[in-house]
Every structure is written in structure tokens, then in C-alpha cells.
Coordinates of C-alpha atoms and ligand atoms in Angstrom, one line a residue:
M22 CA -188.2 -123.0 245.5
P23 CA -188.2 -125.9 243.1
S24 CA -190.8 -128.5 243.5
V25 CA -189.7 -132.1 243.7
E26 CA -189.3 -133.8 240.3
S27 CA -190.3 -137.4 240.0
E28 CA -190.5 -139.9 237.2
K29 CA -194.2 -140.2 238.0
T30 CA -194.9 -136.5 237.4
K31 CA -194.4 -136.9 233.7
V32 CA -198.2 -137.6 233.5
L33 CA -199.4 -134.5 235.3
N34 CA -202.9 -134.4 236.6
K35 CA -204.5 -131.0 237.3
F36 CA -203.1 -130.9 240.9
E37 CA -199.6 -131.9 240.0
K38 CA -199.7 -129.3 237.2
F39 CA -200.6 -126.4 239.4
K40 CA -198.2 -127.5 242.1
A41 CA -195.4 -127.6 239.6
E42 CA -196.3 -124.2 238.3
K43 CA -196.2 -122.6 241.8
D44 CA -195.8 -124.2 245.2
G45 CA -198.7 -123.8 247.5
L46 CA -196.6 -122.2 250.2
D47 CA -195.8 -119.3 247.8
V48 CA -199.1 -117.7 248.6
K49 CA -197.8 -116.9 252.1
D50 CA -196.0 -113.9 250.6
E51 CA -199.2 -112.7 248.8
L52 CA -201.5 -112.5 251.8
E53 CA -201.3 -108.7 252.2
H54 CA -202.0 -108.4 248.5
F55 CA -205.0 -110.8 248.6
A56 CA -206.3 -108.9 251.6
R57 CA -206.2 -105.6 249.6
I58 CA -207.8 -106.9 246.4
G59 CA -210.5 -109.0 248.1
W60 CA -211.2 -112.7 247.7
E61 CA -213.2 -112.3 244.5
A62 CA -210.2 -111.0 242.6
V63 CA -207.8 -113.7 243.8
D64 CA -206.6 -116.2 241.1
K65 CA -209.0 -119.2 241.2
T66 CA -206.3 -121.8 241.9
D67 CA -204.7 -119.7 244.6
L68 CA -208.2 -119.2 246.1
E69 CA -209.5 -122.7 246.0
H70 CA -206.3 -124.7 246.4
R71 CA -203.1 -123.0 247.3
L72 CA -204.5 -121.1 250.2
K73 CA -205.1 -124.5 251.8
W74 CA -201.3 -124.8 252.2
L75 CA -201.6 -122.1 254.8
G76 CA -204.7 -123.7 256.4
I77 CA -207.1 -121.2 254.7
F78 CA -210.0 -122.9 253.1
Y79 CA -212.3 -121.2 250.6
R80 CA -215.8 -122.5 251.3
P81 CA -218.0 -122.6 248.1
V82 CA -221.0 -123.2 250.4
T83 CA -220.4 -119.8 252.2
P84 CA -218.4 -117.8 249.6
G85 CA -216.3 -115.1 251.3
K86 CA -216.5 -116.8 254.7
F87 CA -213.3 -118.9 255.0
M88 CA -212.4 -121.8 257.3
L89 CA -209.0 -121.6 259.0
R90 CA -207.6 -125.0 260.0
M91 CA -205.1 -124.8 262.8
R92 CA -202.3 -127.2 263.8
T93 CA -202.7 -128.4 267.4
P94 CA -199.9 -130.7 268.1
N95 CA -201.0 -133.5 270.5
G96 CA -204.3 -131.6 270.8
I97 CA -202.8 -129.2 273.4
L98 CA -203.7 -125.5 273.6
T99 CA -202.9 -123.0 276.4
S100 CA -205.8 -121.0 277.7
Q101 CA -204.2 -117.9 276.2
Q102 CA -204.1 -119.6 272.8
L103 CA -207.7 -120.6 273.1
R104 CA -208.6 -117.1 274.0
V105 CA -206.9 -115.8 270.9
L106 CA -208.9 -118.2 268.8
A107 CA -212.1 -117.1 270.5
E108 CA -211.3 -113.5 269.8
I109 CA -210.7 -114.3 266.1
V110 CA -214.1 -116.1 265.9
Q111 CA -215.9 -113.5 267.9
R112 CA -215.4 -110.8 265.4
Y113 CA -217.6 -112.6 262.9
G114 CA -220.7 -112.6 265.1
T115 CA -223.2 -115.4 264.1
D116 CA -220.9 -116.5 261.2
G117 CA -218.1 -117.2 263.7
S118 CA -217.7 -120.7 265.3
A119 CA -215.1 -123.4 265.7
D120 CA -215.0 -127.2 265.4
I121 CA -212.9 -129.7 267.2
T122 CA -211.8 -132.1 264.5
T123 CA -211.3 -135.9 264.3
R124 CA -207.6 -135.2 264.2
Q125 CA -207.5 -133.6 267.7
N126 CA -207.4 -130.2 266.1
I127 CA -209.5 -127.0 265.8
Q128 CA -210.9 -125.2 262.8
L129 CA -212.3 -121.6 262.8
R130 CA -215.2 -120.4 260.7
G131 CA -216.5 -117.2 259.2
I132 CA -213.0 -115.9 258.6
R133 CA -212.7 -113.0 256.1
L134 CA -209.6 -113.0 253.8
E135 CA -209.0 -109.3 254.4
D136 CA -208.4 -110.1 258.1
I137 CA -205.9 -112.9 257.5
P138 CA -202.7 -110.8 257.7
D139 CA -203.8 -109.5 261.1
I140 CA -205.0 -113.0 262.2
F141 CA -201.7 -114.5 261.2
Q142 CA -199.9 -111.9 263.4
Q143 CA -202.1 -112.8 266.3
L144 CA -201.4 -116.5 265.8
H145 CA -197.7 -115.9 265.5
S146 CA -197.6 -113.9 268.8
A147 CA -199.5 -116.7 270.5
N148 CA -197.1 -119.3 269.1
M149 CA -199.7 -121.0 266.9
T150 CA -199.7 -121.9 263.3
S151 CA -202.0 -123.1 260.6
M152 CA -199.2 -123.9 258.2
Q153 CA -199.4 -126.9 255.9
S154 CA -202.7 -128.1 257.5
G155 CA -204.5 -128.8 254.2
M156 CA -204.0 -130.3 250.7
D157 CA -200.8 -132.3 249.9
N158 CA -199.3 -131.8 253.3
V159 CA -198.9 -133.6 256.7
R160 CA -202.1 -133.1 258.7
N161 CA -202.2 -132.3 262.4
I162 CA -200.1 -134.8 264.3
T163 CA -202.0 -136.7 267.0
G164 CA -200.8 -138.0 270.3
S165 CA -202.2 -139.4 273.5
P166 CA -204.7 -136.9 274.8
V167 CA -203.6 -137.6 278.4
A168 CA -199.8 -137.5 277.7
G169 CA -197.9 -136.6 280.8
I170 CA -200.9 -136.8 283.2
D171 CA -202.0 -140.4 282.9
G172 CA -200.7 -142.7 285.6
D173 CA -200.8 -145.7 283.1
E174 CA -199.0 -144.0 280.2
L175 CA -195.9 -145.6 278.7
I176 CA -194.4 -142.8 276.7
D177 CA -195.1 -139.0 277.0
T178 CA -195.8 -138.1 273.4
R179 CA -196.0 -134.3 273.7
Q180 CA -192.4 -133.3 272.9
L181 CA -192.1 -135.9 270.1
V182 CA -195.3 -134.7 268.4
Q183 CA -194.0 -131.1 268.6
Q184 CA -190.6 -132.0 267.2
V185 CA -192.1 -133.9 264.3
Q186 CA -194.4 -130.9 263.5
D187 CA -191.4 -128.5 263.8
M188 CA -189.4 -130.6 261.4
I189 CA -192.2 -130.8 258.8
T190 CA -193.3 -127.1 259.1
N191 CA -190.0 -125.4 259.9
K192 CA -191.4 -124.5 263.3
G193 CA -194.7 -123.3 261.8
E194 CA -193.1 -121.0 259.2
G195 CA -193.5 -123.4 256.3
N196 CA -191.0 -125.8 254.9
Y197 CA -190.7 -126.3 251.1
A198 CA -189.1 -129.7 251.6
F199 CA -192.6 -131.1 252.4
T200 CA -195.1 -129.0 250.6
N201 CA -195.3 -131.1 247.5
L202 CA -196.2 -134.5 248.7
P203 CA -198.2 -136.7 246.3
R204 CA -201.2 -136.4 248.6
K205 CA -202.3 -135.7 252.2
F206 CA -200.4 -137.6 254.9
N207 CA -201.3 -138.5 258.5
I208 CA -199.0 -139.2 261.5
A209 CA -200.0 -140.4 265.0
I210 CA -197.9 -141.1 268.0
E211 CA -199.5 -143.2 270.7
G212 CA -198.0 -143.3 274.2
G213 CA -200.6 -145.3 276.1
R214 CA -202.1 -148.8 276.0
D215 CA -205.5 -148.0 274.6
N216 CA -204.7 -146.7 271.1
S217 CA -206.4 -143.4 271.7
V218 CA -205.2 -142.0 268.4
H219 CA -206.6 -144.7 266.0
A220 CA -203.1 -145.7 265.0
E221 CA -204.3 -148.1 262.4
I222 CA -205.8 -145.3 260.2
N223 CA -202.6 -143.2 259.9
D224 CA -199.9 -143.2 257.1
I225 CA -197.3 -143.5 259.9
A226 CA -198.2 -144.6 263.4
F227 CA -195.8 -145.1 266.3
V228 CA -197.2 -147.5 268.9
P229 CA -195.4 -148.3 272.2
A230 CA -193.5 -151.6 272.3
Y231 CA -190.8 -153.1 274.5
K232 CA -187.7 -154.5 272.9
D233 CA -185.1 -156.2 275.0
G234 CA -186.7 -154.6 278.0
Q235 CA -186.4 -151.1 276.6
L236 CA -189.5 -149.0 275.8
G237 CA -189.8 -147.6 272.3
F238 CA -192.2 -147.7 269.4
N239 CA -193.1 -150.2 266.7
V240 CA -193.9 -148.5 263.5
L241 CA -197.0 -149.0 261.3
V242 CA -197.4 -147.5 257.8
G243 CA -199.9 -146.9 255.1
G244 CA -203.2 -146.7 257.0
F245 CA -205.8 -144.4 255.2
F246 CA -209.3 -143.9 254.2
S247 CA -210.4 -142.6 250.8
A248 CA -213.6 -142.8 248.7
K249 CA -211.9 -145.5 246.6
R250 CA -210.3 -147.6 249.3
C251 CA -209.8 -148.0 253.1
A252 CA -206.8 -149.8 254.5
A253 CA -205.4 -150.4 258.0
A254 CA -201.8 -149.6 258.5
V255 CA -199.3 -152.5 258.2
P256 CA -196.1 -153.2 260.2
L257 CA -192.9 -151.7 258.8
N258 CA -191.0 -154.2 260.9
V259 CA -189.2 -151.3 262.6
W260 CA -188.6 -150.4 266.3
V261 CA -187.3 -147.0 267.3
T262 CA -186.4 -145.4 270.6
P263 CA -188.7 -142.6 271.8
N264 CA -186.4 -139.7 271.0
E265 CA -185.0 -137.9 267.9
D266 CA -185.1 -141.3 266.0
V267 CA -188.9 -140.7 265.7
V268 CA -188.2 -137.4 263.9
K269 CA -185.5 -138.9 261.7
L270 CA -187.6 -141.8 260.7
S271 CA -190.7 -139.6 260.0
R272 CA -188.5 -137.4 257.8
A273 CA -187.0 -140.4 255.9
I274 CA -190.5 -142.0 255.3
L275 CA -191.8 -138.6 254.1
T276 CA -188.8 -138.1 251.8
V277 CA -189.3 -141.5 250.2
Y278 CA -193.0 -140.9 249.8
R279 CA -192.3 -137.4 248.3
D280 CA -189.8 -138.6 245.8
K281 CA -191.2 -142.1 244.9
G282 CA -194.9 -141.7 245.6
L283 CA -197.4 -142.2 242.8
R284 CA -198.6 -139.0 241.4
A285 CA -200.4 -139.8 238.1
N286 CA -203.8 -140.7 239.7
R287 CA -204.9 -138.9 242.8
Q288 CA -207.1 -141.8 243.7
K289 CA -204.0 -143.9 244.0
S290 CA -201.5 -141.6 245.5
R291 CA -201.7 -142.3 249.3
L292 CA -198.7 -144.0 250.8
M293 CA -200.3 -147.5 250.8
W294 CA -200.4 -147.5 247.1
L295 CA -196.7 -147.0 246.9
I296 CA -196.1 -149.7 249.5
D297 CA -198.3 -152.0 247.4
E298 CA -196.3 -151.3 244.3
L299 CA -192.9 -151.7 245.9
G300 CA -193.6 -154.3 248.6
I301 CA -193.0 -153.5 252.2
E302 CA -189.5 -155.0 252.2
K303 CA -188.4 -152.7 249.3
F304 CA -190.1 -149.7 250.9
R305 CA -188.3 -150.4 254.2
Q306 CA -185.0 -150.7 252.3
L307 CA -185.5 -147.3 250.6
V308 CA -186.3 -145.8 254.0
E309 CA -183.0 -147.2 255.4
E310 CA -181.1 -145.9 252.4
E311 CA -182.6 -142.5 253.0
L312 CA -181.6 -142.7 256.7
G313 CA -178.2 -144.0 255.9
T314 CA -178.5 -146.6 258.8
T315 CA -180.0 -150.0 259.3
L316 CA -183.2 -150.0 261.2
S317 CA -183.9 -152.2 264.2
A318 CA -186.5 -154.9 263.6
A319 CA -189.9 -154.5 265.3
A320 CA -190.4 -155.8 268.8
E321 CA -192.4 -159.0 268.9
K322 CA -195.5 -157.4 270.2
D323 CA -196.8 -153.9 270.9
E324 CA -198.3 -152.7 274.2
I325 CA -201.7 -151.8 272.8
D326 CA -203.7 -154.2 275.0
W327 CA -206.5 -152.1 276.6
E328 CA -209.9 -151.2 275.4
K329 CA -210.1 -147.5 274.3
R330 CA -211.2 -145.1 277.0
D331 CA -213.2 -141.9 276.1
R332 CA -211.8 -139.7 278.8
I333 CA -215.1 -138.0 279.5
G334 CA -215.6 -137.5 283.3
V335 CA -213.3 -136.9 286.2
Y336 CA -210.0 -138.8 286.5
K337 CA -207.1 -138.8 288.9
Q338 CA -203.8 -137.8 287.4
K339 CA -200.4 -139.4 288.0
Q340 CA -199.5 -136.3 289.9
P341 CA -201.0 -136.7 293.4
G342 CA -203.8 -134.3 294.2
L343 CA -204.5 -133.4 290.5
N344 CA -207.3 -134.4 288.3
Y345 CA -208.2 -134.1 284.6
V346 CA -211.8 -133.6 283.5
G347 CA -213.1 -134.6 280.1
L348 CA -215.9 -132.5 278.8
H349 CA -218.3 -133.7 276.2
I350 CA -218.6 -131.1 273.4
P351 CA -221.6 -132.2 271.2
V352 CA -220.2 -133.0 267.7
G353 CA -217.2 -130.8 268.5
R354 CA -219.0 -127.5 267.8
L355 CA -217.9 -124.4 269.8
Q356 CA -219.1 -120.8 269.9
A357 CA -216.8 -117.9 270.8
E358 CA -218.3 -117.6 274.3
D359 CA -217.8 -121.3 274.9
M360 CA -214.1 -120.9 274.0
F361 CA -213.7 -117.9 276.3
D362 CA -215.4 -119.8 279.1
L363 CA -213.3 -122.9 278.6
S364 CA -210.2 -120.8 278.5
R365 CA -211.2 -119.1 281.8
L366 CA -212.1 -122.4 283.5
A367 CA -208.7 -123.8 282.6
E368 CA -207.0 -120.8 284.1
V369 CA -209.1 -120.4 287.2
Y370 CA -209.3 -124.1 288.2
G371 CA -206.4 -125.8 286.3
S372 CA -203.0 -124.8 285.0
G373 CA -204.2 -122.9 282.0
E374 CA -204.2 -125.8 279.5
V375 CA -207.0 -127.3 277.4
R376 CA -206.7 -130.5 275.4
L377 CA -208.6 -131.8 272.4
T378 CA -209.4 -135.4 271.5
V379 CA -210.1 -137.2 268.3
E380 CA -213.6 -137.8 269.5
Q381 CA -214.1 -134.0 269.2
N382 CA -214.2 -133.5 273.0
A383 CA -212.1 -131.4 275.4
I384 CA -210.1 -132.1 278.5
V385 CA -209.1 -129.7 281.3
P386 CA -206.1 -131.1 283.1
N387 CA -204.3 -130.2 286.3
I388 CA -207.3 -129.4 288.5
P389 CA -206.3 -129.7 292.2
D390 CA -208.7 -131.8 294.4
E391 CA -209.7 -128.6 296.3
N392 CA -210.8 -126.9 293.1
L393 CA -212.8 -129.8 291.7
E394 CA -216.2 -129.2 293.3
L395 CA -216.4 -125.5 292.2
F396 CA -215.2 -126.5 288.7
L397 CA -217.9 -129.1 288.4
A398 CA -220.5 -126.5 289.5
E399 CA -219.6 -124.1 286.6
P400 CA -222.5 -123.3 284.3
L401 CA -220.5 -124.4 281.2
L402 CA -220.6 -128.0 282.4
Q403 CA -224.4 -127.9 281.9
K404 CA -223.6 -127.5 278.2
F405 CA -220.4 -129.6 278.1
A406 CA -221.4 -132.4 280.4
I407 CA -219.1 -134.9 282.2
A408 CA -221.8 -137.5 282.2
P409 CA -223.8 -137.1 279.0
Q410 CA -226.4 -139.5 277.7
V411 CA -224.9 -142.7 276.4
L412 CA -225.4 -142.2 272.6
E413 CA -224.5 -138.5 272.6
R414 CA -221.4 -139.3 274.6
A415 CA -219.8 -141.3 271.9
L416 CA -221.1 -139.4 268.9
V417 CA -218.7 -138.1 266.3
S418 CA -219.6 -136.2 263.1
C419 CA -217.7 -134.6 260.2
T420 CA -218.5 -131.1 259.0
G421 CA -221.2 -132.1 256.5
A422 CA -223.4 -130.0 254.2
Q423 CA -223.4 -126.9 256.4
F424 CA -219.9 -125.9 255.3
C425 CA -218.5 -128.7 253.1
N426 CA -219.1 -128.8 249.4
F427 CA -218.3 -132.5 249.2
A428 CA -221.1 -133.4 251.5
L429 CA -224.1 -135.4 250.3
V430 CA -226.0 -134.9 253.5
E431 CA -226.3 -132.6 256.5
T432 CA -224.4 -134.4 259.4
K433 CA -223.8 -132.6 262.7
S434 CA -227.3 -131.3 263.5
R435 CA -228.9 -134.5 262.2
A436 CA -226.5 -136.7 264.2
L437 CA -227.2 -134.8 267.4
A438 CA -231.0 -134.8 266.9
L439 CA -231.1 -138.6 266.3
A440 CA -228.8 -139.4 269.2
K441 CA -231.0 -137.3 271.5
E442 CA -234.2 -139.0 270.3
L443 CA -232.7 -142.5 270.7
D444 CA -231.2 -141.7 274.1
A445 CA -234.7 -140.6 275.2
E446 CA -236.3 -143.8 274.0
L447 CA -233.7 -146.4 274.9
Q448 CA -231.7 -147.6 277.9
M449 CA -228.1 -148.8 277.4
S450 CA -225.5 -150.0 279.8
H451 CA -222.5 -148.9 277.7
P452 CA -221.8 -146.3 275.0
V453 CA -222.3 -147.2 271.4
R454 CA -220.0 -145.3 269.2
I455 CA -221.9 -143.7 266.3
H456 CA -219.8 -141.9 263.7
W457 CA -221.4 -139.7 260.9
T458 CA -219.6 -138.7 257.7
G459 CA -221.1 -136.7 255.0
C460 CA -219.5 -138.4 252.0
P461 CA -217.2 -141.3 251.1
N462 CA -214.1 -139.3 252.0
S463 CA -214.7 -140.6 255.5
C464 CA -213.5 -137.6 257.6
G465 CA -215.9 -138.7 260.3
Q466 CA -214.3 -142.2 260.3
P467 CA -217.4 -144.4 260.0
Q468 CA -215.1 -147.4 259.6
V469 CA -213.9 -147.2 263.2
A470 CA -217.4 -146.9 264.7
D471 CA -219.7 -149.4 266.2
I472 CA -222.3 -147.9 263.9
G473 CA -220.9 -145.8 261.0
L474 CA -223.2 -143.7 258.8
M475 CA -221.9 -142.4 255.5
G476 CA -223.9 -139.8 253.5
T477 CA -225.3 -140.7 250.1
K478 CA -228.2 -139.8 247.9
V479 CA -231.1 -142.2 247.7
R480 CA -234.2 -142.5 245.5
K481 CA -237.4 -142.6 247.5
D482 CA -240.9 -142.3 246.0
G483 CA -239.5 -141.1 242.7
K484 CA -237.5 -138.3 244.5
T485 CA -233.8 -138.0 245.4
V486 CA -233.4 -137.7 249.2
E487 CA -230.5 -137.6 251.7
G488 CA -229.5 -141.0 252.9
V489 CA -226.8 -143.1 254.4
D490 CA -224.8 -146.3 253.9
L491 CA -224.5 -148.2 257.1
Y492 CA -221.2 -149.5 258.4
M493 CA -220.7 -151.9 261.3
G494 CA -218.0 -153.9 263.0
G495 CA -215.4 -151.2 263.6
K496 CA -213.3 -151.9 266.6
V497 CA -211.0 -149.4 268.4
G498 CA -208.4 -149.9 271.1
K499 CA -206.6 -153.2 271.1
D500 CA -207.1 -155.5 268.1
A501 CA -208.5 -152.5 266.2
R502 CA -210.2 -153.4 263.0
L503 CA -212.1 -151.5 260.3
G504 CA -215.9 -151.8 260.0
T505 CA -217.5 -152.5 256.6
C506 CA -220.6 -151.4 254.8
V507 CA -223.5 -153.7 255.7
Q508 CA -226.4 -151.9 254.2
K509 CA -226.6 -149.3 251.4
G510 CA -228.9 -146.4 250.8
I511 CA -231.1 -145.9 253.9
P512 CA -233.1 -142.6 253.5
C513 CA -232.3 -140.4 256.5
E514 CA -236.0 -139.9 257.2
D515 CA -236.2 -143.7 257.8
L516 CA -233.1 -144.0 259.9
L517 CA -234.5 -143.8 263.4
P518 CA -236.3 -147.1 263.4
V519 CA -233.3 -148.8 261.7
L520 CA -230.9 -147.6 264.4
R521 CA -233.4 -148.4 267.2
N522 CA -233.5 -152.0 266.0
I523 CA -229.8 -152.3 265.7
L524 CA -229.3 -150.9 269.1
I525 CA -231.8 -153.3 270.6
K526 CA -230.7 -156.4 268.6
D527 CA -226.9 -155.9 268.5
F528 CA -226.1 -153.7 271.5
G529 CA -228.5 -154.8 274.2
A530 CA -230.5 -151.6 274.4
K531 CA -233.9 -151.8 276.1
V532 CA -236.9 -149.6 275.4
K533 CA -237.4 -147.3 278.5
Ligands
SRM618 FE1 -211.1 -134.7 255.8 C1 -211.1 -133.5 252.6 C2 -212.8 -132.1 256.9 C3 -210.4 -135.6 258.9 C4 -210.3 -137.8 254.6 N1 -211.8 -133.0 254.9 C5 -211.6 -132.7 253.6 C6 -212.1 -131.3 253.3 C7 -210.9 -130.4 253.4 C8 -212.7 -131.1 252.0 C9 -213.0 -129.6 251.7 O1 -212.2 -128.9 251.1 O2 -214.1 -129.2 251.9 C10 -213.1 -131.1 254.5 C11 -213.2 -129.7 255.0 C12 -214.7 -129.4 255.5 C13 -214.8 -128.3 256.5 O3 -215.2 -127.2 256.1 O4 -214.6 -128.5 257.6 C14 -212.5 -132.1 255.5 N2 -211.4 -133.9 257.6 C15 -212.2 -132.9 257.8 C16 -212.5 -132.7 259.3 C17 -212.6 -131.2 259.7 C18 -213.7 -133.5 259.7 C19 -214.2 -133.2 261.1 O5 -215.3 -132.7 261.2 O6 -213.5 -133.4 262.1 C20 -211.2 -133.4 259.8 C21 -210.0 -132.4 259.9 C22 -208.8 -133.1 260.5 C23 -207.7 -132.1 260.8 O7 -207.7 -131.4 261.8 O8 -206.8 -132.0 259.9 C24 -210.9 -134.4 258.7 N3 -210.4 -136.4 256.6 C25 -210.2 -136.6 258.0 C26 -210.0 -138.0 258.2 C27 -209.9 -138.6 259.6 C28 -208.5 -138.8 260.2 O9 -207.5 -138.2 259.7 O10 -208.4 -139.6 261.1 C29 -209.9 -138.6 257.0 C30 -209.7 -140.1 256.7 C31 -208.4 -140.6 257.0 C32 -207.4 -140.4 255.9 O11 -207.2 -139.3 255.4 O12 -206.7 -141.3 255.6 C33 -210.2 -137.6 256.0 N4 -210.7 -135.5 253.9 C34 -210.4 -136.8 253.7 C35 -210.4 -137.0 252.3 C36 -210.1 -138.4 251.5 C37 -208.6 -138.5 251.4 C38 -208.2 -139.4 250.3 O13 -207.0 -140.0 250.4 O14 -208.9 -139.6 249.3 C39 -210.6 -135.8 251.7 C40 -210.7 -135.4 250.2 C41 -209.3 -135.3 249.6 O15 -208.3 -135.2 250.3 O16 -209.3 -135.4 248.3 C42 -210.8 -134.9 252.8
SF4_619 FE1 -216.8 -133.0 253.9 FE2 -217.1 -135.5 253.1 FE3 -215.1 -134.9 254.8 FE4 -217.6 -134.8 255.7 S1 -216.5 -136.6 254.9 S2 -216.1 -133.2 256.0 S3 -218.7 -134.2 253.9 S4 -215.3 -134.2 252.7

């Protein structure tokens, strides 16, 4: 299939060049061949870049052991799907594990390229896909984690998220229309009042809003983080009804971005850079032209007016007699046996469904009142608590040096160790959200945290050591705003007392 021509591609950077030569999606037909010849014989660009179009990530830190990034629309998996993922991970023994991601998604580790054809068959049979989950594609689409079960929800986002994903990925088979975007792209659909999806940091965000008494969405565009710049999404001044209009508008925005987006410099290719260049009015006009209709102006205000809730613990559902239970998964890391267990619990006590959150936790919905006591007594809840320590509870961490070659520091294990130590020393009445990210790419979203820690290298006593830049002031939920860097270059080995002081001074912590 031809890739999209744009005026801007005349100056081709390395990425635009290889995309123009061969679309990333083309490697789908070569998987059997790659499996036969082995990863070391695969063309370098196919190996390191194009395979990401299928969600297959070569890991230079662990050569030969790949990461597989799934798509988990709205963060929802059936217990059977989770079991399939557990079986995939299990075959890799101690190399196999999985991570719940900051986009309500799951990634599998330890994967061997020779097994991919077989794994893709398994995924297909279980109605799962990893298609277009990396590189210049639309990432996992997030939605309210308690869609359809929360008594206070405004719009059930599940179908909408699925429909947008199906449009973009051709029902998970791959869709050449959207495999050559100028850069990655994030979409979120919020259905509740507490902005559980971090709407403001997505390239497109739909947030609930009433217009003339009718419930629909206001639309925000251009939110993103990168090493060069972080920007909160801005209003497109559009309101849409919560139906196929969401799909049509997403398609139109993506098409304008694909065809007009800036491609010369990858540091300036995200949607906001195009909006800056055109102005929001002109951008809106192009979207309308693409749609062939006039868009309705935004409702005066949106309905995001609650503080964000973390969903950990036991909650009544809108369906009488049913409950959902949010389990804390420390820094999102799962082993195969955890996944089997979680899947079993969801089947035995609930309706066979598991949900993931952008805080890297899991929710088991639809547990009848009479099953609750036994569910809460299950041994897995010792590991994945419903009432974890205050700091551990709100901890988020990106992958970091264990598997990511961009990382400047180790994150997950360090984040957990520090939180445990501080939880042991301090008493706090409310959670403080600490987010770790291993480098300025900000996958761990330090800018949305109460305390954000971004990996860096620091000089100490004549040596280069692992350190962090400190971010503060991030606010989530209503009136969300991005935190900023308040202190640079703290060596990780000196971080404990720094955090202790901040927690006491700014967050009311008391020494036990
Ligand atoms: Fe990310 C690249 C991991 C959410 C911004 N991100 C990467 C890569 C693929 C780099 C690589 O090839 O090694 C990381 C894979 C490491 C690994 O082995 O796991 C990676 N990003 C992650 C995850 C797994 C972090 C986590 O532990 O949860 C998240 C996967 C989400 C998903 O399911 O798709 C993840 N990444 C994010 C987010 C947060 C979000 O979406 O809310 C951001 C900031 C928001 C944004 O993109 O606007 C983010 N990741 C980046 C960037 C910087 C993008 C830019 O415009 O410059 C990169 C680097 C790039 O794209 O060039 C990146
Ligand atoms: Fe890797 Fe950096 Fe993203 Fe962490 S923030 S996963 S270290 S790219």
C-alpha cells in the first residue's frame, strides 16, 4: 500500500525515510519467515522499528527476548484472555512477566520471535490484538475503568473505545490508512466526573458535557509529553453526541494529522505542533472539511468536577447486589501465576472480567455480595492488597532500566523500595501520588503526580551516578494541571531524606 505523501515529507528524517520505503505493517506477512531465520538474521530496521507496528518490541537490553505490547480497549480483559496471556508468559520461565501500563494496557516480556506466529494465532482465537500499538500509531485507547458499573457515571465508554480502536486498526487486523502518522498518537474517552483517564495529556480527549440538556462530549486536542515539551490539551471548541460521531471525528482528526502533520523534525511532530502552526481555528476548519459537516460548538462547561478516585478497595456497583474490587498491583508487575490466579478469581467470584487502570492496578468487577467475603480471603489479596500502605497505594512507575534502553535509571524496584521505607517511617492521612519515569520521555507521567521523579545522570564525588529531577504541582481530576520541575539532579542515593522532608513539609506527614 502506498504511504501518505505530504509536502512536509520532502525533507525526510531517518524514520520518514524507512516508512516511505516500506510500511511498518508490511512485516505482518513476514512473521513466519522471521521465525524461521531467527531474530539475528532479521533486517535491522524491521527488527528495531517495523516490528513495533505489530506491538513486537526488540529490547536491546535483553537481546532475543522481546516485549509484546497488547491493545486493551478501555482496559478490559476477559478472564479467558488473561489466561491466554498468562500461558504465553509462562513458557518463558523466569524471563516471562507482564506489566500493566500507564495507558490501561498490558505488555508481555521474554517473548521469543520464533514463537510469534503461534502467539498471534492464540491472540486471534482469543479476540485480542497487539496491532499498531507502537511507533507512529495510535496507542491503546483509554476509557473510564468503571464504565458500565459505576453508579455515578455519565457515559458508558466501552463500546465507543472499541469502535474507535476497530476503525483505526481494521478490527485488529491492521489498517494502512493509519500506519504512517507523523508520530505516536493518544486518544482517551472519559465517561465519569473524575477524569480517570488523564484527559489533558492526550492528543484527543473526549470529556462528558451537557449541551442543551443533552449529554455528549466536549473535545480537547493536542495534549502530550515529550523530552522537548509537555503541553496540556486545548479545547477544539467542539461538542459531539456519544455515538458514531466520536468515531467519525476521531477519524477526521487523524486524517488531518496524517496528511498535514509536521514530519521533518520528530521532536516537533506531535499534534500540538501542527495546531500551533495552523492555529486552533484553522485546524478545526480542516477537520470540518474532512468530515464534510459543520461541527457543533463546545458546551459551556464540561462535567469533570470531582477529585480523582483511585478505585482501590471494595465499591458498590450501580447494579444492586454487585461490587467491584480494586486490587493494588505494585508498580504494575505481574508474574504468570498472578495472571492465572487473577483470571481464576474473576471467574469464580465475578463475571469473568478483569479491568486495568492507568495507575497500573486491576479491578475485578461484578462480584455478588454473597461472594465478597470469600473473595477477600483469597491468598492473592495478600500480594495485591485492597488497603495498601499510603505511598505504595499511589505509586506509578515506567519500565526503566531493567528493560528499556532509553532509561537513565532503574525505576520500578527503586520506586517500590523507597515507598516501602517511607511508608514504614511516616504516617499520612491521605495518599500522595509519586510517579517515577526513567527518562525525559515521561512514560511514567511525572507531570501529573504530586511528586514526580524523572531519571537523569548526576555527578557526585567525581563520579556519574543515577539521579532524578524532581517535579511537583501536578493535579489530576477536576482542574487538572501539569506539574513542573522544581529541583534538578538529586542523586538517587540521597533521595530518601529529600522525599521525607517534602512529605512532612508539603503533605502533612508525621514521623511514626
Ligand atoms: Fe512510552 C517510548 C514504555 C506510556 C511517552 N515508551 C517508549 C518505549 C516504547 C521506548 C522503547 O522502545 O523502549 C518504552 C518501552 C519500554 C518497555 O520495554 O516497556 C515505553 N510508555 C511505556 C509504558 C510501558 C510505560 C509504563 O511502564 O507504563 C507505557 C505504555 C503505554 C501503552 O500501553 O501504550 C508508556 N509513553 C507513555 C506515556 C503516558 C501516556 O500515554 O499517558 C507517554 C507520555 C504521553 C505522550 O506520549 O504524550 C509516553 N514513550 C513516550 C515517548 C515520548 C513521546 C514523544 O512525543 O516524544 C517515547 C519516545 C518516542 O516516542 O520517541 C516513548
Ligand atoms: Fe523507557 Fe524513558 Fe519511557 Fe521509562 S520514560 S519507559 S525509561 S522511554
